[in-house]
Coordinates of C-alpha atoms in Angstrom, one line a residue:
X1 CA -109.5 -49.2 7.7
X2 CA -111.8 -51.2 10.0
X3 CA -114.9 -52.6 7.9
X4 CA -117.7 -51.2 11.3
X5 CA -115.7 -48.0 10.6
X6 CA -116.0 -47.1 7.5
X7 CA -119.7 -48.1 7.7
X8 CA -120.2 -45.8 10.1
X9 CA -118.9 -43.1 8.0
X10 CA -120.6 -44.3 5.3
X11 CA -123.9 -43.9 7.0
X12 CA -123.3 -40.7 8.9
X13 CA -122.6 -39.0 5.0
X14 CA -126.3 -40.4 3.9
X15 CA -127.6 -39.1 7.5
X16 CA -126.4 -35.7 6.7
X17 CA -127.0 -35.7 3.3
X18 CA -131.1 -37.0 4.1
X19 CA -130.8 -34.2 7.3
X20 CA -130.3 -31.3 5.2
X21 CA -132.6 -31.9 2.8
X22 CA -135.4 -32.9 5.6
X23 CA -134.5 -29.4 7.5
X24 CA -135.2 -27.2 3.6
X25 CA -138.0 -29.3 3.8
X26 CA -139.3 -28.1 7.3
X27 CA -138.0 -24.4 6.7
X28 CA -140.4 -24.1 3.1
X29 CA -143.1 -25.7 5.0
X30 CA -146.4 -24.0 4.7
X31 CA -147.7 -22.5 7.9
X32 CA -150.9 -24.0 8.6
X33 CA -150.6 -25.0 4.7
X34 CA -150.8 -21.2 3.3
X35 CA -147.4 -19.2 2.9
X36 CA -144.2 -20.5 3.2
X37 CA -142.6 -20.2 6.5
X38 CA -139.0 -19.8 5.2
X39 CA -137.0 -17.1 7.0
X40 CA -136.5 -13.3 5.4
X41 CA -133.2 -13.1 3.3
X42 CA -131.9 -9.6 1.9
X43 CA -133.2 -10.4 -1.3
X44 CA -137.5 -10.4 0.2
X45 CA -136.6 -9.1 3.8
X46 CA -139.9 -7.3 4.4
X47 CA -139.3 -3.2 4.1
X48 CA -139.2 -1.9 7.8
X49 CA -142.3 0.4 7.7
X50 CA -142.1 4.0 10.1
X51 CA -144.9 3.3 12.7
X52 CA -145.7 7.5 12.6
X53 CA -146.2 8.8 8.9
X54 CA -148.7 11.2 9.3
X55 CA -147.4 14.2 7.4
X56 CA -149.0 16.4 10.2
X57 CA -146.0 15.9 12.6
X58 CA -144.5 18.4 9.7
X59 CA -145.4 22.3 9.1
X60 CA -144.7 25.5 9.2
X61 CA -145.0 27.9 12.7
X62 CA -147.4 30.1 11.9
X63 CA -145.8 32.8 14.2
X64 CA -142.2 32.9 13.0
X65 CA -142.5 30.5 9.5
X66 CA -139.9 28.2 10.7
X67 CA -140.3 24.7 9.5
X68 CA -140.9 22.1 11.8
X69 CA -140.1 18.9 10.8
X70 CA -141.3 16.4 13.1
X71 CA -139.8 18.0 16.3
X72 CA -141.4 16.6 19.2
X73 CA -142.3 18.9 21.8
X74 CA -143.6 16.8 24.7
X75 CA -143.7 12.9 26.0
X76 CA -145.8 11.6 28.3
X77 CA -144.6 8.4 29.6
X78 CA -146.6 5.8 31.6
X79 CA -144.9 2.4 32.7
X80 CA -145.0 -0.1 35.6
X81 CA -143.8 2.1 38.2
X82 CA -143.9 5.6 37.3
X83 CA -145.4 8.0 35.2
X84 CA -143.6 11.6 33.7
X85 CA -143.8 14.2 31.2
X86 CA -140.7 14.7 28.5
X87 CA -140.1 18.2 27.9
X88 CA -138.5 20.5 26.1
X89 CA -135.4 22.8 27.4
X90 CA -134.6 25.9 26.6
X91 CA -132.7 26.7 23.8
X92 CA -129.3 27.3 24.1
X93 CA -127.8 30.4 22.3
X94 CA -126.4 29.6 19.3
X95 CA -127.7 25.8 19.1
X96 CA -130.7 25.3 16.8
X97 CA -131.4 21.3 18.4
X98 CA -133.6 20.2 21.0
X99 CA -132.9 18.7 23.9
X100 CA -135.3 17.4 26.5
X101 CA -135.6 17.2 30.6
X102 CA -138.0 15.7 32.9
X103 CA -140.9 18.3 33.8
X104 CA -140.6 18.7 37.5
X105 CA -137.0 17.8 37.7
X106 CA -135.7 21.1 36.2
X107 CA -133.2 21.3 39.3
X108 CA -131.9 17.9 39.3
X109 CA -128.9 16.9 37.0
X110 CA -130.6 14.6 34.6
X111 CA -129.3 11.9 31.9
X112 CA -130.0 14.0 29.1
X113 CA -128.4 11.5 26.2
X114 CA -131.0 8.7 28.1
X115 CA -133.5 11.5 28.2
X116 CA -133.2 12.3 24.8
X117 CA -133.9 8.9 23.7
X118 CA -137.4 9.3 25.1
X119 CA -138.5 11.8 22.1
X120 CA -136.2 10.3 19.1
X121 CA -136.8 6.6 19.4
X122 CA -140.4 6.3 19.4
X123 CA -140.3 9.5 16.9
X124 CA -137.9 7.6 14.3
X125 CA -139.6 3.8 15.1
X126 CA -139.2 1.5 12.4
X127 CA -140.6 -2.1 12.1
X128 CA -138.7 -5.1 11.7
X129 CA -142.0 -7.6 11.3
X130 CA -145.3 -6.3 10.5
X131 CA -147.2 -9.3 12.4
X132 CA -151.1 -8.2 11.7
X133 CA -153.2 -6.3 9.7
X134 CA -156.5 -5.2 10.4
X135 CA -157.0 -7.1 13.3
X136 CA -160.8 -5.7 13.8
X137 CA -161.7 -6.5 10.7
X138 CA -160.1 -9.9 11.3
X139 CA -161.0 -10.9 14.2
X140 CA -157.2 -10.7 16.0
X141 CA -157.4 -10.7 19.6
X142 CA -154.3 -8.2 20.3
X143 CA -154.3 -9.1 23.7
X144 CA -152.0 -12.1 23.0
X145 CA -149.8 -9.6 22.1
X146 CA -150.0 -7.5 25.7
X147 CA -151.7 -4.8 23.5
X148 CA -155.0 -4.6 24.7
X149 CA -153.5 -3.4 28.1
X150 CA -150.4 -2.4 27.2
X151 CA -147.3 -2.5 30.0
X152 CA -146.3 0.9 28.7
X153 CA -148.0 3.9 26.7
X154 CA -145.8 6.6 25.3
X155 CA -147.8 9.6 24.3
X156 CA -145.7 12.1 21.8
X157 CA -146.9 15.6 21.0
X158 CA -145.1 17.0 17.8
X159 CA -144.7 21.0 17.8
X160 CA -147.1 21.0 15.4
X161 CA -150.1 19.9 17.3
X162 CA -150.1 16.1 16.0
X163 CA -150.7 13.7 18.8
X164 CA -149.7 10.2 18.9
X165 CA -149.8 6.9 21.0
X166 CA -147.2 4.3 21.2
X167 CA -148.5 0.7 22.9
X168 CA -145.8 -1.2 23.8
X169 CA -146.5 -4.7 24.7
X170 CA -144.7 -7.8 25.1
X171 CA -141.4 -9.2 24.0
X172 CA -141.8 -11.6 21.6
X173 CA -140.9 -15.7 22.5
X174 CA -137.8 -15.3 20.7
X175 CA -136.8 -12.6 22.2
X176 CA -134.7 -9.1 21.2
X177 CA -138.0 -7.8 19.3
X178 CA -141.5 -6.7 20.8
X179 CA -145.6 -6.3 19.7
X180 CA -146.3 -2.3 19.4
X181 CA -149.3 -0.4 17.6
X182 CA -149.7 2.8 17.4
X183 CA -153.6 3.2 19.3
X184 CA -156.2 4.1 16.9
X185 CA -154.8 1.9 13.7
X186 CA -155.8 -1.5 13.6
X187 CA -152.3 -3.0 12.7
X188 CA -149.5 -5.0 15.0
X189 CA -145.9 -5.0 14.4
X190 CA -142.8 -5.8 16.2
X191 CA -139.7 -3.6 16.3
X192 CA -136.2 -4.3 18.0
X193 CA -136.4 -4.1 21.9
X194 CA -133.4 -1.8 22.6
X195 CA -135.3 1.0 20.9
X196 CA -137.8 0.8 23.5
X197 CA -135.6 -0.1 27.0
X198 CA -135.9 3.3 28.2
X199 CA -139.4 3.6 28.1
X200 CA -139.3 1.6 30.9
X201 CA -136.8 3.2 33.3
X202 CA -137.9 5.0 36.4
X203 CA -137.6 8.3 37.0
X204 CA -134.9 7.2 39.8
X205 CA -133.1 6.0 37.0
X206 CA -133.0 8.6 34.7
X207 CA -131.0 11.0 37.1
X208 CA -127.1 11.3 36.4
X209 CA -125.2 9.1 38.8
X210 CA -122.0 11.2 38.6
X211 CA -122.5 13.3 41.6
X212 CA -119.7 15.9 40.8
X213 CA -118.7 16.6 37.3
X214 CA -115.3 15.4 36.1
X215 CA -114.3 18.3 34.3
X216 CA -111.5 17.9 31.1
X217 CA -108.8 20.1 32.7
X218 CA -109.1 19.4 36.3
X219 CA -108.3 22.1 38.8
X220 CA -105.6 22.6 41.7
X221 CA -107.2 20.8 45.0
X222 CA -105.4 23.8 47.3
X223 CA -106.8 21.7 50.6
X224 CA -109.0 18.4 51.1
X225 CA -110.2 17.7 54.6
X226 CA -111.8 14.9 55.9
X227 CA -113.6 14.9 59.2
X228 CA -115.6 11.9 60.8
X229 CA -117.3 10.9 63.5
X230 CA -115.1 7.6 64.3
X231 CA -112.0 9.9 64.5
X232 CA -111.0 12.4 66.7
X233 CA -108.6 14.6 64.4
X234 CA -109.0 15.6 61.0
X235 CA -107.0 14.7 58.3
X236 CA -106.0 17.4 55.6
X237 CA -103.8 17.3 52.7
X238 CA -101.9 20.4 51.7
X239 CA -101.3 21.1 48.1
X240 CA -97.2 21.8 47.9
X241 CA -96.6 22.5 44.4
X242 CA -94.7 20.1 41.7
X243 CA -91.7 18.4 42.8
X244 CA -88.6 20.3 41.2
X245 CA -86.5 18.8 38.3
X246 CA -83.5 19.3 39.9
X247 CA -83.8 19.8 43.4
X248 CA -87.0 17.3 44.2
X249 CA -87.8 15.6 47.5
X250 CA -87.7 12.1 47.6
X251 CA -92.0 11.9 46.7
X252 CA -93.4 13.2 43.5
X253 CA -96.8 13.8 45.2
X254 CA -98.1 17.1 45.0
X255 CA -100.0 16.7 47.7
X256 CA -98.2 16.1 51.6
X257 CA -100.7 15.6 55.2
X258 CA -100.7 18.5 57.4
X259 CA -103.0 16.9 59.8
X260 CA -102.8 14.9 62.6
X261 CA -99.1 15.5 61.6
X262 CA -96.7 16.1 59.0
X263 CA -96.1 13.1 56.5
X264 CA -95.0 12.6 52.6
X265 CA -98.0 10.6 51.3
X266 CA -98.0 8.5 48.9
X267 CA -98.9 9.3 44.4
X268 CA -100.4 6.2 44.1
X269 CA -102.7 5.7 47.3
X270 CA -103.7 9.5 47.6
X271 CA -104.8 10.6 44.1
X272 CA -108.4 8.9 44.4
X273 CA -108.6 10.6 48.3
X274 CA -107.3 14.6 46.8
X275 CA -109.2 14.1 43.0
X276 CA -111.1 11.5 43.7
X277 CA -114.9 13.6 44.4
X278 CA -114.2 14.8 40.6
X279 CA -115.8 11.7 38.6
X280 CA -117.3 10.2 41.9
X281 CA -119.8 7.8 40.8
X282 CA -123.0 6.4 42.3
X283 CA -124.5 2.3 41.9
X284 CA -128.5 4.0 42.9
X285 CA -130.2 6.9 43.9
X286 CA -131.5 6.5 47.1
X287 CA -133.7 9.8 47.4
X288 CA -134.6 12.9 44.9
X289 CA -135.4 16.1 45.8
X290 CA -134.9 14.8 49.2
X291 CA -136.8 16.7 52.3
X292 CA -135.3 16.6 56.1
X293 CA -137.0 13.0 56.2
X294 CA -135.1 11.3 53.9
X295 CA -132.0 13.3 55.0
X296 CA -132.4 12.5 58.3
X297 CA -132.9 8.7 57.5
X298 CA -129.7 8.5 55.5
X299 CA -127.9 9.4 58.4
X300 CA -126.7 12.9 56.5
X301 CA -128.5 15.5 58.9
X302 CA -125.4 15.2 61.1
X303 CA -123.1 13.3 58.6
X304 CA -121.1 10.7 59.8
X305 CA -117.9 12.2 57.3
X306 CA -117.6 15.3 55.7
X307 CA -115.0 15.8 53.2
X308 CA -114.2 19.5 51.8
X309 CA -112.1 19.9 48.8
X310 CA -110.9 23.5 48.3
X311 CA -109.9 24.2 44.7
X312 CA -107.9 27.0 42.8
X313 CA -110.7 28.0 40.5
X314 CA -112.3 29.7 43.8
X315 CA -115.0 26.2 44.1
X316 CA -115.5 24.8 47.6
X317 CA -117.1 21.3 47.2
X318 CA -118.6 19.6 50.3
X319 CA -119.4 15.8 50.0
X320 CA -121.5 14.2 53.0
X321 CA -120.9 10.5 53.6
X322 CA -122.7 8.3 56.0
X323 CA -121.9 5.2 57.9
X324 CA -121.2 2.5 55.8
X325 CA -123.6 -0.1 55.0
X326 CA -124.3 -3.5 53.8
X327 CA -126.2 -3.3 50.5
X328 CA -128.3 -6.7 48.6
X329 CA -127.1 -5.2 45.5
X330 CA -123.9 -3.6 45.9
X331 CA -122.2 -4.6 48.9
X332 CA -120.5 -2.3 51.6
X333 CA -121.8 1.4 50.4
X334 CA -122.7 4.8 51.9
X335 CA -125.1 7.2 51.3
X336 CA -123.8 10.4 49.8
X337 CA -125.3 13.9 48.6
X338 CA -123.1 17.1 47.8
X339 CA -123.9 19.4 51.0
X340 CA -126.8 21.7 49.5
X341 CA -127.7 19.4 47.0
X342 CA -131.4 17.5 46.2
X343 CA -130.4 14.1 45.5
X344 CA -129.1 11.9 47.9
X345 CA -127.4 8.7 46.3
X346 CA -125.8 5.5 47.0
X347 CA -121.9 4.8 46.3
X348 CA -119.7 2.2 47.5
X349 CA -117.2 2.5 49.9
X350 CA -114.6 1.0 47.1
X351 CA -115.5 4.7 45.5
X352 CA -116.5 6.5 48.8
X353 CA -112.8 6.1 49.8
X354 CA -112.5 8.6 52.9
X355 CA -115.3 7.3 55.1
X356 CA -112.8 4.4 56.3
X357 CA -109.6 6.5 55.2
X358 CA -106.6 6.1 57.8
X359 CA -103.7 8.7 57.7
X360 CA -101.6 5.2 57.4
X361 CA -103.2 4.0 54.3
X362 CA -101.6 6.7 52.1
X363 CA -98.7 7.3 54.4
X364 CA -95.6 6.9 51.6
X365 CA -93.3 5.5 54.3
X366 CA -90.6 7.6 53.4
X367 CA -90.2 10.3 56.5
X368 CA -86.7 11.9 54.8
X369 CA -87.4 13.1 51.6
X370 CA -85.0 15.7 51.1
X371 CA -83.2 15.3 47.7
X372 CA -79.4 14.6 48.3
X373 CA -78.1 17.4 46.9
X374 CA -80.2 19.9 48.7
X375 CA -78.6 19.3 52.1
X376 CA -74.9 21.2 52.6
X377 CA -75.1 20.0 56.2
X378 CA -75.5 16.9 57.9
X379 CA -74.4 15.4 61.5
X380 CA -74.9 11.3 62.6
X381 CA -74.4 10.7 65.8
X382 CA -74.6 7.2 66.5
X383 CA -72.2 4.9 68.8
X384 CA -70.7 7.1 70.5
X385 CA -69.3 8.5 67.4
X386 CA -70.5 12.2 65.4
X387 CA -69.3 12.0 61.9
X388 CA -70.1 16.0 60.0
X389 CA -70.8 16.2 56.6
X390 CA -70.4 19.4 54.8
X391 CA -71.6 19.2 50.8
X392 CA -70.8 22.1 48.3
X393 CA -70.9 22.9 44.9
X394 CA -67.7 22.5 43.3
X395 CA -68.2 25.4 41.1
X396 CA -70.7 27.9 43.3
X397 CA -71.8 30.1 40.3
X398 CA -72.7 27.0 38.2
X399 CA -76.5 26.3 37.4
X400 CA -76.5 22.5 37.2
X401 CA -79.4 21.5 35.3
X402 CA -78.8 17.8 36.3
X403 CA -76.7 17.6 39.5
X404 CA -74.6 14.9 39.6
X405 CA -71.8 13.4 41.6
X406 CA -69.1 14.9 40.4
X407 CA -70.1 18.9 40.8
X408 CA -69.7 18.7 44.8
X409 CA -67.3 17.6 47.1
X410 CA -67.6 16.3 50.8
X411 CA -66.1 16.9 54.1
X412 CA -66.9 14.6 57.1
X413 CA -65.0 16.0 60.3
X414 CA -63.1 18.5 58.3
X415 CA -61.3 16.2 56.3
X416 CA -62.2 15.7 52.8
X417 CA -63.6 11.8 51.6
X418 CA -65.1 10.7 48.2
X419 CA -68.6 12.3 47.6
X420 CA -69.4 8.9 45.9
X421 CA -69.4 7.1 49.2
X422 CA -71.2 10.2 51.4
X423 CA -74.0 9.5 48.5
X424 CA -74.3 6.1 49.4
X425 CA -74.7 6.3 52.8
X426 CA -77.6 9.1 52.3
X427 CA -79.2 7.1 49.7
X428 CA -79.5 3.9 52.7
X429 CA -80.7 7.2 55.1
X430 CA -83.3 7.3 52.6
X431 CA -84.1 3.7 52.5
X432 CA -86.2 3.8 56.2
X433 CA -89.8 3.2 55.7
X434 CA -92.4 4.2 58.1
X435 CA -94.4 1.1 59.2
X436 CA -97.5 3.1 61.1
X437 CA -97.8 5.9 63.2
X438 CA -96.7 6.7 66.5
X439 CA -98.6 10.2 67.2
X440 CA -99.6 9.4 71.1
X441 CA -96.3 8.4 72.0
X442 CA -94.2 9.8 74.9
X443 CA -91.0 10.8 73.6
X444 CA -88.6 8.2 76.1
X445 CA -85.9 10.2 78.3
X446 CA -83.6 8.1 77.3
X447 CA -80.3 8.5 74.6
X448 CA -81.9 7.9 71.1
X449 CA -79.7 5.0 69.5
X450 CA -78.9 7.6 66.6
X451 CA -79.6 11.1 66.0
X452 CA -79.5 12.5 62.2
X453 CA -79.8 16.3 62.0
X454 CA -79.5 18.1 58.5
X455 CA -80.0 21.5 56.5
X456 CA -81.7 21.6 53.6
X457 CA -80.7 25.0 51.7
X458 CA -83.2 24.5 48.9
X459 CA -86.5 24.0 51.5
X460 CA -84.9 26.5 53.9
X461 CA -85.3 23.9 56.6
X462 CA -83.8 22.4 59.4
X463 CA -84.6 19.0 60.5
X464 CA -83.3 16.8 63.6
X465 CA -84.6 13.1 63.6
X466 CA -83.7 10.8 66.2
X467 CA -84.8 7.0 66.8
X468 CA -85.5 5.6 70.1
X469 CA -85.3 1.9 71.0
X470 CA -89.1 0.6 71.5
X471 CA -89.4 -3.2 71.4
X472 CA -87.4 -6.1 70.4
X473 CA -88.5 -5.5 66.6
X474 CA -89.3 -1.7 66.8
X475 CA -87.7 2.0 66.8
X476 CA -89.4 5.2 67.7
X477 CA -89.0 8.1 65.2
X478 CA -89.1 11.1 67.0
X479 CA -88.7 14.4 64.0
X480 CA -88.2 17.7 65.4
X481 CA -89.1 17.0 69.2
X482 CA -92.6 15.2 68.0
X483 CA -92.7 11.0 68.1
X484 CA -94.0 10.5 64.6
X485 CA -93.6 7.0 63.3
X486 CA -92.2 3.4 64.0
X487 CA -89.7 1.7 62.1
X488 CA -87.6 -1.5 62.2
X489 CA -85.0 -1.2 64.6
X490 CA -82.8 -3.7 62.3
X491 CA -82.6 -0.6 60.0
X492 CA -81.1 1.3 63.1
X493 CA -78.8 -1.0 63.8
X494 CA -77.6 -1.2 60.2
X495 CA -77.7 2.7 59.8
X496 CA -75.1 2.5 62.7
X497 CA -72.8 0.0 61.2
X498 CA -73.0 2.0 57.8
X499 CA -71.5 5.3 59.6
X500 CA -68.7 3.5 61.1
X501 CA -67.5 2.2 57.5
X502 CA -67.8 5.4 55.7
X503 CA -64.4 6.0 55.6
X504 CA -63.5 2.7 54.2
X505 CA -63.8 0.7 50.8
X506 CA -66.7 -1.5 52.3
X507 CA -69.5 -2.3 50.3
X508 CA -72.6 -0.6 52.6
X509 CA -75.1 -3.3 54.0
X510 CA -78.3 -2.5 52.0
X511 CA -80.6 -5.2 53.4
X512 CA -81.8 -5.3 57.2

């Protein structure tokens, strides 16, 4: 090994060795040569010490002799921007705990676990440095502390009479711990900071942000309809019941669009717009117990979207939205209050999802979704040519649990052909995706390029769907005399080739 290297090794193991014993040095150090400075350890970590141990918060109710050990009663809160009472609610039957409320604020929905947290934590306070004692008698200036005018003063009122004052100062330079003294003893301590973070909240702050409750079992949205200003229809969503094992359409939604026109939507981009007000949380609060002022400034006196969601268990929920917004804090948002409500609050319009819904954003594309082996009739005419497909049951009185293939046969102009291939054509009829809507389009007077008309026996339903040529790239779907949708007109073209082939053992062109 290099000589200059192993020196410098040599060197660095005396520098470490002289380091370590310079920093014991430093940590045993005498402050201000009295006590040593050297940090707590588990074996003479200081006894945390309860900061309210006067046995009077404890007693007996003189008018019904129930105990009462160290139940709070009241709080009275005072901190940089606003000032409120803690109180008591009402006992629920059969519970034999407290829980607390904001006085006043009765009839607003409330962060009761926050709330809570108000009485217990200054109740239950334990030190985790006891920093002066006797600071009259010693001369300790407890304004270095932020104790002489304390940022916050929490005043608790035990059921049995006892009164209390917490003074919370500052955070100590460190950090995670800060001065308190309970006013009227003469001693300072510090105690962790996250016991006392609430003490500081507004009141803005301590009401619930989930503006409709998201209950465990949710219930069956029979309707949600959304109206807005930008828009000159509504759009509503039908509840149609859970697809059928064995005779399912081509969507599992349970949900399909009614309004402005009939359209399979789709699972994935429709369950936040038909659940989503269940759970619907907001960033801020803008007003509570809001007046026509406030209502009237957040644009919700005539809302700019209204979205009702009609549910099963007999609940009609209303949600106002209004314009969207730019926000410092949280971007593009709206303000929202449930119609009849107190609070108006502030939600994106990530979460706020149907004041910029279009019926094309949760269109599923797929305009045929009838399942193959609900339709015993269909007709393609295409090229001059009208090919008549008949599908039965092999075996009529058969309930077919999982219908398959080989329990029907197919006729196409009378004539018998393999029910394999009719399946493969349908399943490419299937394939066509609706690229946007076409709902203000005149339906052309000219011969469609194809026309598909079938029965669906399970549905009950009849359905004729023809495509019109539209543009170089583009066909019109019309469905049962109404123009509905555009799609490629590659796909028409293919659709046509596939018809012509049925008959054959060529493979079907799947791509377009």
């Amino acid at each position: 090994m290099n000589k200059t290297v192993k020196g410098i090794i040599g060197l660095s193991a005396v520098l470490v060795v002289l380091g370590g014993g310079f920093a014991a040095l430093k940590l045993t150090e005498p402050k201000d040569g009295g006590e040593s400075s050297q940090p707590e350890t588990s074996e003479n970590a200081e006894t945390p010490v309860s900061l309210i141990r006067d046995e009077t918060v404890e007693g007996t109710d003189p008018s019904t002799g129930a105990d009462l050990k160290g139940v709070v009663k009241s709080v009275h809160v005072k901190n940089q921007t606003d000032e409120f009472d803690v109180v008591q609610k009402p006992k629920e039957e059969g519970k034999d705990y407290v829980t607390y409320t904001i006085d006043g604020y009765q009839d607003v929905v409330m962060k009761d676990s926050v709330i809570g947290t108000l009485a217990h934590n200054a109740n239950g306070l334990k030190s985790t440095q006891t920093i002066e004692e006797n600071c009259t008698e010693n001369g300790i200036d407890i304004a270095k502390f932020g104790l002489a005018e304390p940022v916050i003063t929490v005043d608790l009122t035990y059921e049995t009479g006892a009164e209390f004052r917490l003074l919370i100062g500052n955070e100590t330079p460190m950090g995670g711990t800060t001065y308190v003294m309970i006013d009227g003893t003469d001693d300072v301590y510090t105690v962790q900071s996250s016991t006392l973070a609430n003490y500081s909240k507004t009141i803005n702050e301590l009401v619930e942000t989930e503006i409709l409750d998201a209950p465990d079992d949710y219930p069956i949205v029979n309707s949600l309809r959304i109206q807005r200003q930008d828009i000159d229809y509504d759009l509503l969503l039908e509840y149609v019941g859970d697809s059928d094992t064995n005779y399912s359409g081509g969507t599992s939604a349970t949900h399909k669009m009614v309004e402005p026109t009939d359209a399979e939507i789709s699972v994935e981009r429709s369950i936040n717009v038909t659940t989503g007000m269940f759970g619907l949380t907001a960033e801020d609060i803008f007003a509570v117990h809001c007046g026509e002022e406030e209502i009237a400034e957040a644009g919700l006196r005539d809302p700019f979207c209204t979205v009702t969601m009609d549910c099963a268990d007999g609940n009609v929920y209303n949600l106002l939205l209004s314009e969207t917004f730019i926000d410092e804090t949280y971007g593009k948002c709206c303000y929202a209050m449930m119609e009849g409500g107190n609070v108006i609050f502030i939600v994106t319009a990530e979460k706020a999802v149907w004041a910029e819904l279009q019926p094309g954003d949760i269109l599923s594309g797929m305009y045929i979704s009838n399942y193959v082996w609900s339709i015993s009739e269909l007709d393609l005419t295409c090229g001059g040519e009208k090919y008549s497909f008949r599908i039965s049951q092999i075996d009529p009185d058969a309930e077919l649990e999982n219908p398959k293939v080989s329990d029907f046969k197919v006729t196409l102009n009378g004539a018998e052909i393999e029910t394999e291939r009719y399946r493969q054509l349908y399943s490419f009829i299937l394939s066509s995706d609706a690229e946007t809507f076409a709902l203000d389009e005149t339906v052309p007077d000219t011969d469609p390029m194809v026309v598909l008309e079938f029965y669906d026996w399970y549905r009950d339903e009849r359905v004729k769907v023809e495509f019109y040529e539209y543009s170089a790239m583009s066909a019109l779907v019309v469905i049962n005399g109404e123009s509905k949708f555009f799609t490629s007109k590659a796909y028409v073209r293919t659709l046509m080739e596939n018809a012509a082939i049925v008959t054959t053992d060529q493979e079907y062109k799947t791509t377009w």
